[in-house]
Amino acid sequence: MTTDKKSYYLTTPLYYVNGKPHIGHAYTTVVADTLARYHRLKGEDVFFLTGTDEHGQKVEGEARSRGVKTQELVDEMALEFKDVWQKLGITFDRFIRTTESAHIDTVQKLIRKIYDNGYIYPGDYQGWYCTPCETYWTEEQMDEGKVCPDCKRPTAMLSEKSYFFKLSAFAEPLLRLIEKNPNFVRPATRLNEIVSFIKMGLNDLSISRSSFEWGIPVPFDEDYIIYVWFDALINYISGVDYLNEGDVFKKYWPADVHLIGKDIIKFHAVIWPAMLMAAGLEPPKQIYAHGWWTTAGGKMSKSRGNVIDPMNVVDEYGVDIFRYFILREIPFGLDGSFTKEALILRTNADLANDLGNLLHRSGAMLKKYSASRLTRTISSHPDDRELIKRAVNLPGKVDEKMADLQFSLALKEIWEVIGLANKYIDTMAPWKLFKSGQHDRLDEVMYNIFELLRIVCIMISPFIPGTAEELWSRIGNSDSLAKQTFANAGEWGKLPYSATVSVKDPLFPRIEV
Ligand code: MSP
């Protein structure tokens, strides 16, 4: 289980189980999957954690309104999430549920530690509470209508005895942490937002509830359950066995990155590291917040009925078209608009035209000129230098972008090389070489194209793994794609002597509008 390899631990948020998976959940999870596959390709020991957030009033309320037991609802929804992730090709290493006993024990262990360290105290809480968001707001945070600043629904005045977490004690340590590690929060706009938030002063946080029952009991006062966010955040350490504090925990903690949406940044970049510091544990290395997907009608919401169901998109177009679109369309960190029109344009231009055509036309030529067989030749022709150099340098270029999770820019690098290969065919005009009987040169040109495709194939494999497998099997490789490593992806001349390329249907047929 544990090795000497460099470890890479990444997480998604735990998704609430009061509704089925939507595009926002699918986005973070596909991004995380791509990153996990990328680091595995680099030979690292990856641990990819995802799962479901199953406690809290929202979930309890949803079960009541459906007339089912809360446990039944959470069991059913956890299965539904797993099912969707399977269809999207998600290769998580662990799927954690906050109702698991190991998680419950871990939450109680951590809270007791924070309590013993003097950072949890009893008090009275009065405040404006937003039930859907399970959050108290201060008057200053709301405008006159007393609606929740996040979801814009009305809040209600609640008063209860509560336990508090001394968040206020962590403003200075958090600022120091950020100063030492300016990449602690990415992108930079979010970092600035967090710094000003901390500088405005941090209030202590009510972390217990008594008005409902669906939650983890406070270990030192069983009349209370733990606030759902305090419970859920702890998954990031319970998922790597903080309970036993053994080899797994030592290997993977602190996490390399928590991937989240921008709306939950304060929980992750302020409250969570403060909780860890209060328990004497190390904070995560990075929080990376992505933007929000809107759609043609603006913000997606159940009430507007414009929520995009990722499964519908996958059923209609296929999983790699979905993955490619969401990874390529917008720079990671920014908001974007999800429309069918944009998806079709992107698919036709990049997948059907650039990549699909490159394979198809070169396969057809090879079939005609040499019965689909390649001859391995390492070209030193001056006209090939640029193409070979760009292909060989591609892994390094992709790596530069992936170091800052710029999925879209990494794909752009790959597609530039694909574009170069298409131009190379136009310039070299293999049909002319064939006609004029320049067979040696023709062999060289054809080998260059397919060797470039081999490198491209390895580099696209974390993003669109199904397509990469298919491409790999078509271009006549003798070993499997799974055995390829990042380190030797760019070595020129790996396609075997007399590899046979198979010409089949286009990889991506054009989508007619
Ligand atoms: N349960 C909490 C997270 C606890 S993590 C310890 C939660 N769950 S959620 O299901 O409501 O949201 C999960 C993620 O989905 C968030 O990161 C949120 O940003 C993301 N998205 C929800 N709608 C979205 C879009 N329309 N677009 C992109 N991501 C969005 O919050």
Coordinates of C-alpha atoms and ligand atoms in Angstrom, one line a residue:
M1 CA 0.0 0.0 0.0
T2 CA 2.7 2.5 0.9
T3 CA 5.8 2.9 -1.3
D4 CA 8.8 5.2 -1.7
K5 CA 7.2 7.0 -4.6
K6 CA 6.3 10.6 -4.2
S7 CA 2.7 10.8 -2.9
Y8 CA 0.0 13.0 -4.3
Y9 CA -3.2 13.4 -2.3
L10 CA -6.2 15.2 -3.8
T11 CA -9.8 15.6 -2.8
T12 CA -13.1 16.9 -4.1
P13 CA -15.8 18.4 -1.8
L14 CA -18.2 15.8 -0.3
Y15 CA -21.4 16.3 -2.1
Y16 CA -24.7 16.8 -0.3
V17 CA -27.1 13.9 -0.9
N18 CA -30.3 16.0 -0.9
G19 CA -30.4 16.0 -4.7
K20 CA -28.9 14.0 -7.5
P21 CA -25.5 14.8 -9.0
H22 CA -25.5 17.8 -11.3
I23 CA -23.0 19.6 -13.5
G24 CA -21.2 21.4 -10.7
H25 CA -20.5 18.1 -8.9
A26 CA -19.4 16.4 -12.1
Y27 CA -17.1 19.3 -12.9
T28 CA -15.0 19.1 -9.8
T29 CA -15.0 15.4 -9.9
V30 CA -13.8 15.2 -13.6
V31 CA -11.2 17.8 -12.9
A32 CA -10.0 15.8 -9.9
D33 CA -10.0 12.6 -11.9
T34 CA -7.9 14.2 -14.7
L35 CA -5.4 15.5 -12.1
A36 CA -5.3 12.0 -10.4
R37 CA -4.6 10.3 -13.7
Y38 CA -2.0 12.9 -14.6
H39 CA -0.1 12.3 -11.4
R40 CA -0.3 8.5 -11.8
L41 CA 1.1 9.0 -15.3
K42 CA 4.0 10.8 -13.7
G43 CA 4.6 7.7 -11.6
E44 CA 3.4 9.2 -8.3
D45 CA 1.6 7.4 -5.5
V46 CA -1.8 9.0 -5.9
F47 CA -4.7 9.0 -3.4
F48 CA -7.9 10.5 -4.8
L49 CA -10.7 11.0 -2.3
T50 CA -14.3 11.8 -3.0
G51 CA -17.6 11.0 -1.3
T52 CA -20.9 12.3 0.1
D53 CA -21.8 14.7 2.9
E54 CA -24.8 13.0 4.5
H55 CA -25.5 14.8 7.8
G56 CA -27.4 18.0 8.6
Q57 CA -30.8 19.5 8.5
K58 CA -31.0 19.7 4.8
V59 CA -30.6 16.0 4.3
E60 CA -32.9 15.3 7.2
G61 CA -35.5 17.6 5.7
E62 CA -35.3 16.1 2.3
A63 CA -35.9 12.6 3.7
R64 CA -38.9 13.9 5.6
S65 CA -40.4 15.5 2.5
R66 CA -39.9 12.3 0.5
G67 CA -41.4 10.3 3.3
V68 CA -38.4 8.0 3.7
K69 CA -36.0 7.2 6.5
T70 CA -33.0 9.5 6.5
Q71 CA -30.7 6.4 6.4
E72 CA -32.5 5.1 3.4
L73 CA -32.2 8.4 1.5
V74 CA -28.5 8.7 2.1
D75 CA -27.8 5.1 1.2
E76 CA -29.7 5.5 -2.1
M77 CA -28.1 8.8 -3.0
A78 CA -24.6 7.6 -2.2
L79 CA -25.1 4.7 -4.7
E80 CA -26.4 7.2 -7.2
F81 CA -23.3 9.3 -6.9
K82 CA -21.1 6.3 -7.3
D83 CA -23.0 5.2 -10.3
V84 CA -22.6 8.5 -12.1
W85 CA -18.9 8.6 -11.3
Q86 CA -18.5 5.2 -12.8
K87 CA -20.1 6.4 -16.0
L88 CA -17.8 9.4 -16.1
G89 CA -14.8 7.2 -15.7
I90 CA -13.8 8.5 -12.3
T91 CA -10.9 6.6 -10.7
F92 CA -11.2 7.6 -7.1
D93 CA -9.2 5.6 -4.6
R94 CA -11.7 6.0 -1.8
F95 CA -15.3 7.1 -1.6
I96 CA -16.0 8.3 1.9
R97 CA -19.5 8.8 3.4
T98 CA -19.8 10.9 6.5
T99 CA -22.2 8.4 8.0
E100 CA -19.4 5.7 8.1
S101 CA -18.4 4.7 11.6
A102 CA -14.7 5.4 11.0
H103 CA -15.5 8.9 10.0
I104 CA -17.8 9.4 13.0
D105 CA -15.0 8.2 15.3
T106 CA -12.5 10.5 13.6
V107 CA -14.7 13.5 13.9
Q108 CA -15.2 12.8 17.6
K109 CA -11.5 12.3 18.1
L110 CA -10.6 15.6 16.4
I111 CA -13.2 17.6 18.2
R112 CA -12.1 16.2 21.5
K113 CA -8.5 17.2 20.7
I114 CA -9.5 20.7 19.8
Y115 CA -11.6 20.9 23.0
D116 CA -8.7 19.5 25.2
N117 CA -6.5 22.2 23.6
G118 CA -8.9 24.9 24.8
Y119 CA -10.3 26.0 21.5
I120 CA -13.9 24.9 22.1
Y121 CA -16.1 26.6 24.8
P122 CA -19.8 26.6 25.6
G123 CA -21.9 29.8 25.1
D124 CA -25.2 31.2 23.9
Y125 CA -25.9 31.7 20.3
Q126 CA -28.4 34.1 18.8
G127 CA -28.4 34.8 15.1
W128 CA -29.9 34.9 11.7
Y129 CA -29.9 31.4 10.4
C130 CA -30.2 30.2 6.8
T131 CA -31.6 26.6 6.9
P132 CA -30.8 25.6 3.3
C133 CA -27.2 26.8 3.7
E134 CA -26.9 25.7 7.3
T135 CA -25.2 29.0 8.1
Y136 CA -25.6 31.8 10.6
W137 CA -25.2 35.3 9.3
T138 CA -24.5 38.5 11.1
E139 CA -26.6 41.7 10.4
E140 CA -23.5 43.2 8.8
Q141 CA -23.3 40.4 6.3
M142 CA -26.9 40.8 5.2
D143 CA -28.8 43.7 3.7
E144 CA -32.1 45.0 5.0
G145 CA -34.2 42.2 3.7
K146 CA -32.4 39.7 6.0
V147 CA -31.9 37.3 3.2
C148 CA -29.0 34.9 3.0
P149 CA -26.1 36.5 1.2
D150 CA -25.3 33.2 -0.5
C151 CA -28.7 31.7 -1.6
K152 CA -30.8 34.9 -1.3
R153 CA -33.5 33.0 0.7
P154 CA -35.0 34.5 3.9
T155 CA -33.1 33.8 7.2
A156 CA -34.8 33.4 10.6
M157 CA -33.7 34.5 14.1
L158 CA -32.6 31.5 16.1
S159 CA -31.3 31.3 19.7
E160 CA -29.7 28.2 21.2
K161 CA -27.1 27.1 23.6
S162 CA -24.1 26.1 21.6
Y163 CA -20.4 25.2 21.7
F164 CA -18.1 27.6 19.9
F165 CA -14.9 27.1 18.1
K166 CA -12.4 29.9 18.8
L167 CA -11.8 30.8 15.2
S168 CA -10.9 34.4 16.3
A169 CA -7.6 33.0 17.7
F170 CA -6.4 32.0 14.3
A171 CA -6.5 35.2 12.2
E172 CA -2.8 35.9 12.8
P173 CA -1.6 32.3 12.3
L174 CA -3.7 32.1 9.1
L175 CA -2.2 35.3 7.7
R176 CA 1.3 34.0 8.5
L177 CA 0.5 30.7 6.8
I178 CA -0.5 32.6 3.6
E179 CA 2.5 34.8 3.8
K180 CA 4.8 31.8 3.9
N181 CA 2.9 30.0 1.1
P182 CA 1.4 32.5 -1.3
N183 CA 0.0 29.5 -3.4
F184 CA -2.0 28.3 -0.4
V185 CA -5.2 29.6 -2.1
R186 CA -5.5 29.6 -5.9
P187 CA -6.4 31.4 -8.1
A188 CA -4.9 34.7 -6.8
T189 CA -8.2 36.5 -6.8
R190 CA -9.5 34.1 -4.3
L191 CA -6.4 34.5 -2.2
N192 CA -7.0 38.2 -2.0
E193 CA -10.6 37.7 -1.1
I194 CA -9.5 35.4 1.8
V195 CA -6.9 37.8 3.0
S196 CA -9.3 40.7 3.2
F197 CA -11.9 38.5 4.9
I198 CA -9.4 37.4 7.6
K199 CA -8.2 41.0 8.1
M200 CA -11.8 42.2 8.8
G201 CA -11.6 40.0 11.9
L202 CA -12.8 36.5 12.5
N203 CA -15.8 35.6 14.7
D204 CA -15.9 32.5 16.8
L205 CA -18.0 29.8 15.2
S206 CA -21.0 27.9 16.6
I207 CA -20.2 24.3 16.0
S208 CA -23.0 22.4 17.7
R209 CA -26.7 22.0 17.0
S210 CA -29.6 20.8 19.2
S211 CA -32.7 21.6 17.1
F212 CA -32.5 18.4 15.0
E213 CA -30.9 15.0 15.3
W214 CA -29.3 13.8 12.1
G215 CA -25.6 14.4 13.0
I216 CA -22.6 13.2 15.0
P217 CA -23.0 13.6 18.8
V218 CA -20.6 16.1 20.5
P219 CA -18.4 13.6 22.4
F220 CA -18.3 15.7 25.6
D221 CA -22.0 16.6 25.6
E222 CA -24.4 14.1 24.0
D223 CA -27.3 16.7 24.0
Y224 CA -25.7 18.2 21.0
I225 CA -24.8 17.2 17.5
I226 CA -21.9 18.6 15.5
Y227 CA -22.5 21.4 12.9
V228 CA -22.5 19.7 9.5
W229 CA -19.6 21.7 8.1
F230 CA -17.4 20.9 11.1
D231 CA -18.2 17.2 10.6
A232 CA -17.8 17.2 6.8
L233 CA -14.4 19.0 6.6
I234 CA -12.9 16.4 8.8
N235 CA -13.4 13.8 6.0
Y236 CA -10.2 15.0 4.4
I237 CA -8.3 13.4 7.3
S238 CA -10.6 10.6 8.1
G239 CA -10.3 9.5 4.5
V240 CA -6.6 8.9 5.1
D241 CA -7.0 7.1 8.4
Y242 CA -6.2 9.9 10.9
L243 CA -8.1 7.6 13.3
N244 CA -5.1 5.3 13.6
E245 CA -2.5 7.9 12.7
G246 CA -0.5 5.2 11.0
D247 CA 1.5 4.9 7.8
V248 CA -1.4 5.9 5.5
F249 CA -1.9 9.2 7.3
K250 CA 1.8 9.9 7.5
K251 CA 2.2 9.2 3.8
Y252 CA -0.7 11.3 2.5
W253 CA -1.3 14.2 5.0
P254 CA -1.0 17.1 4.4
A255 CA -3.1 16.9 1.2
D256 CA -1.6 18.3 -1.9
V257 CA -4.8 20.0 -3.0
H258 CA -8.4 20.4 -2.0
L259 CA -10.4 21.1 -5.2
I260 CA -13.5 23.1 -4.5
G261 CA -16.0 25.5 -6.0
K262 CA -15.5 29.2 -5.2
D263 CA -18.7 29.3 -3.0
I264 CA -17.2 27.2 -0.3
I265 CA -13.8 28.8 -0.1
K266 CA -14.1 30.3 3.4
F267 CA -14.9 26.9 4.9
H268 CA -11.8 25.4 3.2
A269 CA -9.3 28.3 3.4
V270 CA -10.2 29.7 6.8
I271 CA -12.2 27.4 9.0
W272 CA -10.5 24.1 8.0
P273 CA -6.9 25.1 8.4
A274 CA -7.8 26.8 11.7
M275 CA -9.4 23.5 12.9
L276 CA -6.2 21.7 12.0
M277 CA -4.0 24.2 13.7
A278 CA -6.2 24.0 16.8
A279 CA -5.6 20.3 16.9
G280 CA -1.9 20.6 16.3
L281 CA -2.1 19.2 12.8
E282 CA -0.6 20.5 9.5
P283 CA -2.8 22.5 7.2
P284 CA -3.3 21.3 3.6
K285 CA -0.8 22.5 1.0
Q286 CA -3.3 24.1 -1.3
I287 CA -6.9 25.0 -1.8
Y288 CA -7.9 25.5 -5.5
A289 CA -11.2 27.1 -6.1
H290 CA -12.9 26.8 -9.5
G291 CA -15.6 29.0 -11.0
W292 CA -19.3 28.3 -11.6
W293 CA -21.0 27.0 -14.6
T294 CA -24.1 28.9 -15.7
T295 CA -26.2 28.1 -18.7
A296 CA -28.2 29.8 -21.4
G297 CA -30.7 31.1 -18.8
G298 CA -28.1 32.3 -16.4
K299 CA -27.6 30.7 -13.0
M300 CA -28.6 27.1 -12.7
S301 CA -31.2 26.3 -10.1
K302 CA -33.9 23.7 -9.4
S303 CA -36.5 26.4 -9.4
R304 CA -35.6 27.7 -12.8
G305 CA -35.5 24.1 -14.0
N306 CA -32.3 24.7 -16.0
V307 CA -30.0 22.5 -14.1
I308 CA -27.8 20.4 -16.5
D309 CA -27.8 16.7 -15.7
P310 CA -24.4 15.4 -16.7
M311 CA -25.8 12.0 -17.5
N312 CA -28.0 13.5 -20.2
V313 CA -25.0 15.0 -21.8
V314 CA -23.1 11.8 -21.6
D315 CA -25.9 9.7 -22.9
E316 CA -26.3 12.1 -25.9
Y317 CA -22.7 12.8 -26.8
G318 CA -20.4 10.4 -24.9
V319 CA -18.3 10.8 -21.9
D320 CA -15.1 12.1 -23.5
I321 CA -16.9 14.8 -25.4
F322 CA -18.3 15.9 -22.0
R323 CA -14.9 15.7 -20.3
Y324 CA -13.1 17.5 -23.1
F325 CA -15.6 20.3 -23.2
I326 CA -15.6 21.1 -19.5
L327 CA -11.8 20.8 -19.2
R328 CA -11.0 22.8 -22.4
E329 CA -13.8 25.4 -22.6
I330 CA -12.8 27.7 -19.7
P331 CA -9.6 28.5 -17.9
F332 CA -9.7 26.7 -14.5
G333 CA -10.8 29.1 -11.9
L334 CA -13.1 31.2 -14.0
D335 CA -16.9 31.0 -14.5
G336 CA -18.2 29.6 -17.8
S337 CA -21.4 29.0 -19.7
F338 CA -22.5 25.5 -20.5
T339 CA -24.5 25.4 -23.7
K340 CA -25.1 22.7 -26.3
E341 CA -24.1 25.1 -29.0
A342 CA -20.7 25.7 -27.5
L343 CA -20.2 22.0 -26.8
I344 CA -21.0 21.1 -30.4
L345 CA -18.7 23.8 -31.8
R346 CA -15.8 22.6 -29.6
T347 CA -16.4 19.0 -30.4
N348 CA -16.5 19.5 -34.2
A349 CA -13.5 21.8 -34.3
D350 CA -11.1 20.1 -31.9
L351 CA -12.2 16.4 -31.7
A352 CA -13.8 15.7 -35.1
N353 CA -11.7 18.0 -37.2
D354 CA -8.2 18.4 -35.7
L355 CA -7.7 15.1 -33.9
G356 CA -10.2 12.8 -35.6
N357 CA -9.2 13.9 -39.1
L358 CA -5.5 13.7 -38.5
L359 CA -5.9 10.1 -37.6
H360 CA -8.3 9.3 -40.3
R361 CA -6.6 10.9 -43.2
S362 CA -3.1 9.6 -42.3
G363 CA -4.6 6.2 -41.7
A364 CA -6.3 6.2 -45.1
M365 CA -3.0 7.2 -46.8
L366 CA -1.0 4.6 -45.0
K367 CA -3.5 2.0 -46.1
K368 CA -3.2 3.0 -49.6
Y369 CA 0.6 3.4 -49.7
S370 CA 1.9 0.6 -47.6
A371 CA -1.0 -1.8 -46.6
S372 CA -1.3 0.2 -43.3
R373 CA 2.2 -0.8 -42.2
L374 CA 4.7 1.7 -40.8
T375 CA 8.5 1.6 -41.4
R376 CA 10.4 2.8 -38.4
T377 CA 12.8 5.5 -39.6
I378 CA 14.4 8.1 -37.4
S379 CA 14.4 11.2 -39.7
S380 CA 17.2 13.7 -39.8
H381 CA 15.5 15.6 -42.6
P382 CA 15.6 19.4 -42.0
D383 CA 11.9 19.7 -42.8
D384 CA 11.1 17.4 -39.9
R385 CA 13.1 19.1 -37.2
E386 CA 10.5 21.5 -36.0
L387 CA 7.7 18.9 -35.9
I388 CA 9.8 16.4 -34.0
K389 CA 11.1 19.1 -31.6
R390 CA 7.6 20.2 -30.8
A391 CA 6.3 16.7 -30.2
V392 CA 9.2 15.7 -28.0
N393 CA 8.8 18.9 -26.0
L394 CA 5.1 18.5 -25.5
P395 CA 5.2 16.6 -22.2
G396 CA 7.3 19.4 -20.7
K397 CA 4.9 22.0 -22.0
V398 CA 1.9 20.2 -20.6
D399 CA 3.6 19.8 -17.3
E400 CA 4.2 23.5 -16.9
K401 CA 0.5 24.1 -17.3
M402 CA -0.6 21.2 -15.1
A403 CA 1.7 22.5 -12.3
D404 CA -0.9 25.2 -11.8
L405 CA -3.9 23.1 -12.7
Q406 CA -4.4 24.9 -16.0
F407 CA -6.2 22.1 -17.7
S408 CA -7.5 24.2 -20.6
L409 CA -4.0 25.6 -21.4
A410 CA -2.5 22.1 -21.2
L411 CA -5.0 20.9 -23.8
K412 CA -4.3 23.9 -25.9
E413 CA -0.6 22.9 -26.0
I414 CA -1.5 19.4 -27.1
W415 CA -3.9 20.7 -29.8
E416 CA -1.2 23.1 -31.1
V417 CA 1.0 20.0 -31.8
I418 CA -2.0 18.3 -33.5
G419 CA -2.5 21.4 -35.6
L420 CA 1.2 21.3 -36.5
A421 CA 0.9 17.7 -37.7
N422 CA -2.1 18.6 -39.9
K423 CA -0.1 21.4 -41.5
Y424 CA 2.9 19.0 -41.9
I425 CA 0.7 16.7 -43.9
D426 CA -0.4 19.5 -46.1
T427 CA 3.1 20.7 -46.7
M428 CA 4.8 17.3 -47.2
A429 CA 1.9 16.1 -49.4
P430 CA 2.5 12.3 -49.0
W431 CA 0.4 11.7 -52.1
K432 CA 3.0 13.5 -54.2
L433 CA 5.8 11.5 -52.6
F434 CA 3.9 8.4 -53.5
K435 CA 3.3 9.5 -57.0
S436 CA 6.9 10.4 -57.7
G437 CA 8.2 7.1 -56.2
Q438 CA 10.0 8.7 -53.2
H439 CA 9.3 5.8 -51.0
D440 CA 12.0 6.3 -48.4
R441 CA 10.9 9.8 -47.8
L442 CA 7.3 8.8 -47.7
D443 CA 8.1 6.2 -45.0
E444 CA 9.8 8.9 -42.9
V445 CA 6.9 11.3 -43.2
M446 CA 4.3 8.7 -42.3
Y447 CA 6.3 7.4 -39.4
N448 CA 6.7 11.0 -38.1
I449 CA 2.9 11.5 -38.1
F450 CA 2.1 8.4 -36.2
E451 CA 5.0 8.8 -33.8
L452 CA 3.7 12.2 -33.0
L453 CA 0.2 10.7 -32.5
R454 CA 1.7 8.3 -30.0
I455 CA 3.0 11.1 -27.9
V456 CA -0.3 13.0 -28.2
C457 CA -2.1 9.9 -27.2
I458 CA -0.2 9.6 -23.9
M459 CA -0.7 13.2 -23.2
I460 CA -4.5 13.2 -23.7
S461 CA -4.9 10.0 -21.7
P462 CA -5.6 11.8 -18.3
F463 CA -8.2 14.1 -19.9
I464 CA -10.1 11.8 -22.3
P465 CA -9.0 8.3 -21.3
G466 CA -11.5 6.3 -23.4
T467 CA -10.4 8.1 -26.6
A468 CA -6.7 7.6 -25.7
E469 CA -7.3 3.9 -25.3
E470 CA -9.0 3.7 -28.7
L471 CA -6.3 5.8 -30.4
W472 CA -3.6 3.7 -28.8
S473 CA -5.0 0.5 -30.1
R474 CA -5.4 1.9 -33.6
I475 CA -1.8 3.2 -34.1
G476 CA -0.1 -0.2 -33.8
N477 CA 1.6 0.0 -30.4
S478 CA 2.9 -3.3 -29.1
D479 CA 2.6 -2.6 -25.4
S480 CA -0.3 -1.2 -23.4
L481 CA -1.1 2.5 -22.8
A482 CA -1.4 1.8 -19.1
K483 CA 2.4 1.0 -19.0
Q484 CA 3.4 4.3 -20.5
T485 CA 5.1 6.8 -18.2
F486 CA 5.3 10.5 -18.4
A487 CA 9.1 10.3 -18.2
N488 CA 9.5 8.4 -21.5
A489 CA 6.4 9.7 -23.3
G490 CA 8.5 12.1 -25.3
E491 CA 11.3 9.8 -26.4
W492 CA 11.2 9.8 -30.2
G493 CA 11.0 6.5 -32.1
K494 CA 9.0 4.3 -29.7
L495 CA 6.4 3.1 -32.2
P496 CA 7.7 -0.4 -33.1
Y497 CA 9.2 -1.4 -36.4
S498 CA 6.5 -2.2 -38.9
A499 CA 3.6 -1.3 -36.6
T500 CA 0.2 -1.9 -38.3
V501 CA -2.3 0.9 -38.1
S502 CA -5.9 0.1 -38.3
V503 CA -8.3 2.3 -40.1
K504 CA -11.8 2.3 -38.7
D505 CA -14.8 4.7 -38.3
P506 CA -13.9 8.2 -37.4
L507 CA -12.9 8.7 -33.7
F508 CA -15.5 11.5 -33.5
P509 CA -18.1 11.9 -36.1
R510 CA -19.1 15.5 -36.8
I511 CA -22.2 16.5 -34.8
E512 CA -24.8 17.9 -37.2
V513 CA -26.7 20.8 -35.7
Ligands
MSP1 N1 -21.3 19.4 1.2 C1 -20.7 20.7 0.9 C2 -19.2 20.5 0.7 C3 -18.5 19.9 1.9 S1 -16.8 19.6 1.6 C4 -16.2 19.2 3.1 C5 -21.3 21.2 -0.4 N2 -21.9 20.4 -1.2 S2 -22.6 20.7 -2.6 O1 -23.1 19.5 -3.1 O2 -23.6 21.7 -2.3 O3 -21.6 21.4 -3.5 C6 -20.5 20.7 -3.9 C7 -19.7 21.5 -4.9 O4 -20.4 21.7 -6.1 C8 -19.2 22.8 -4.5 O5 -17.8 22.9 -4.7 C9 -19.8 23.8 -5.5 O6 -19.0 24.9 -5.8 C10 -20.1 22.9 -6.7 N3 -21.1 23.5 -7.5 C11 -22.4 23.5 -7.3 N4 -23.0 24.1 -8.4 C12 -22.1 24.5 -9.3 C13 -22.1 25.1 -10.6 N5 -23.2 25.5 -11.2 N6 -20.9 25.1 -11.2 C14 -19.7 24.7 -10.7 N7 -19.7 24.1 -9.5 C15 -20.8 24.2 -8.7 O7 -21.1 22.4 -0.7

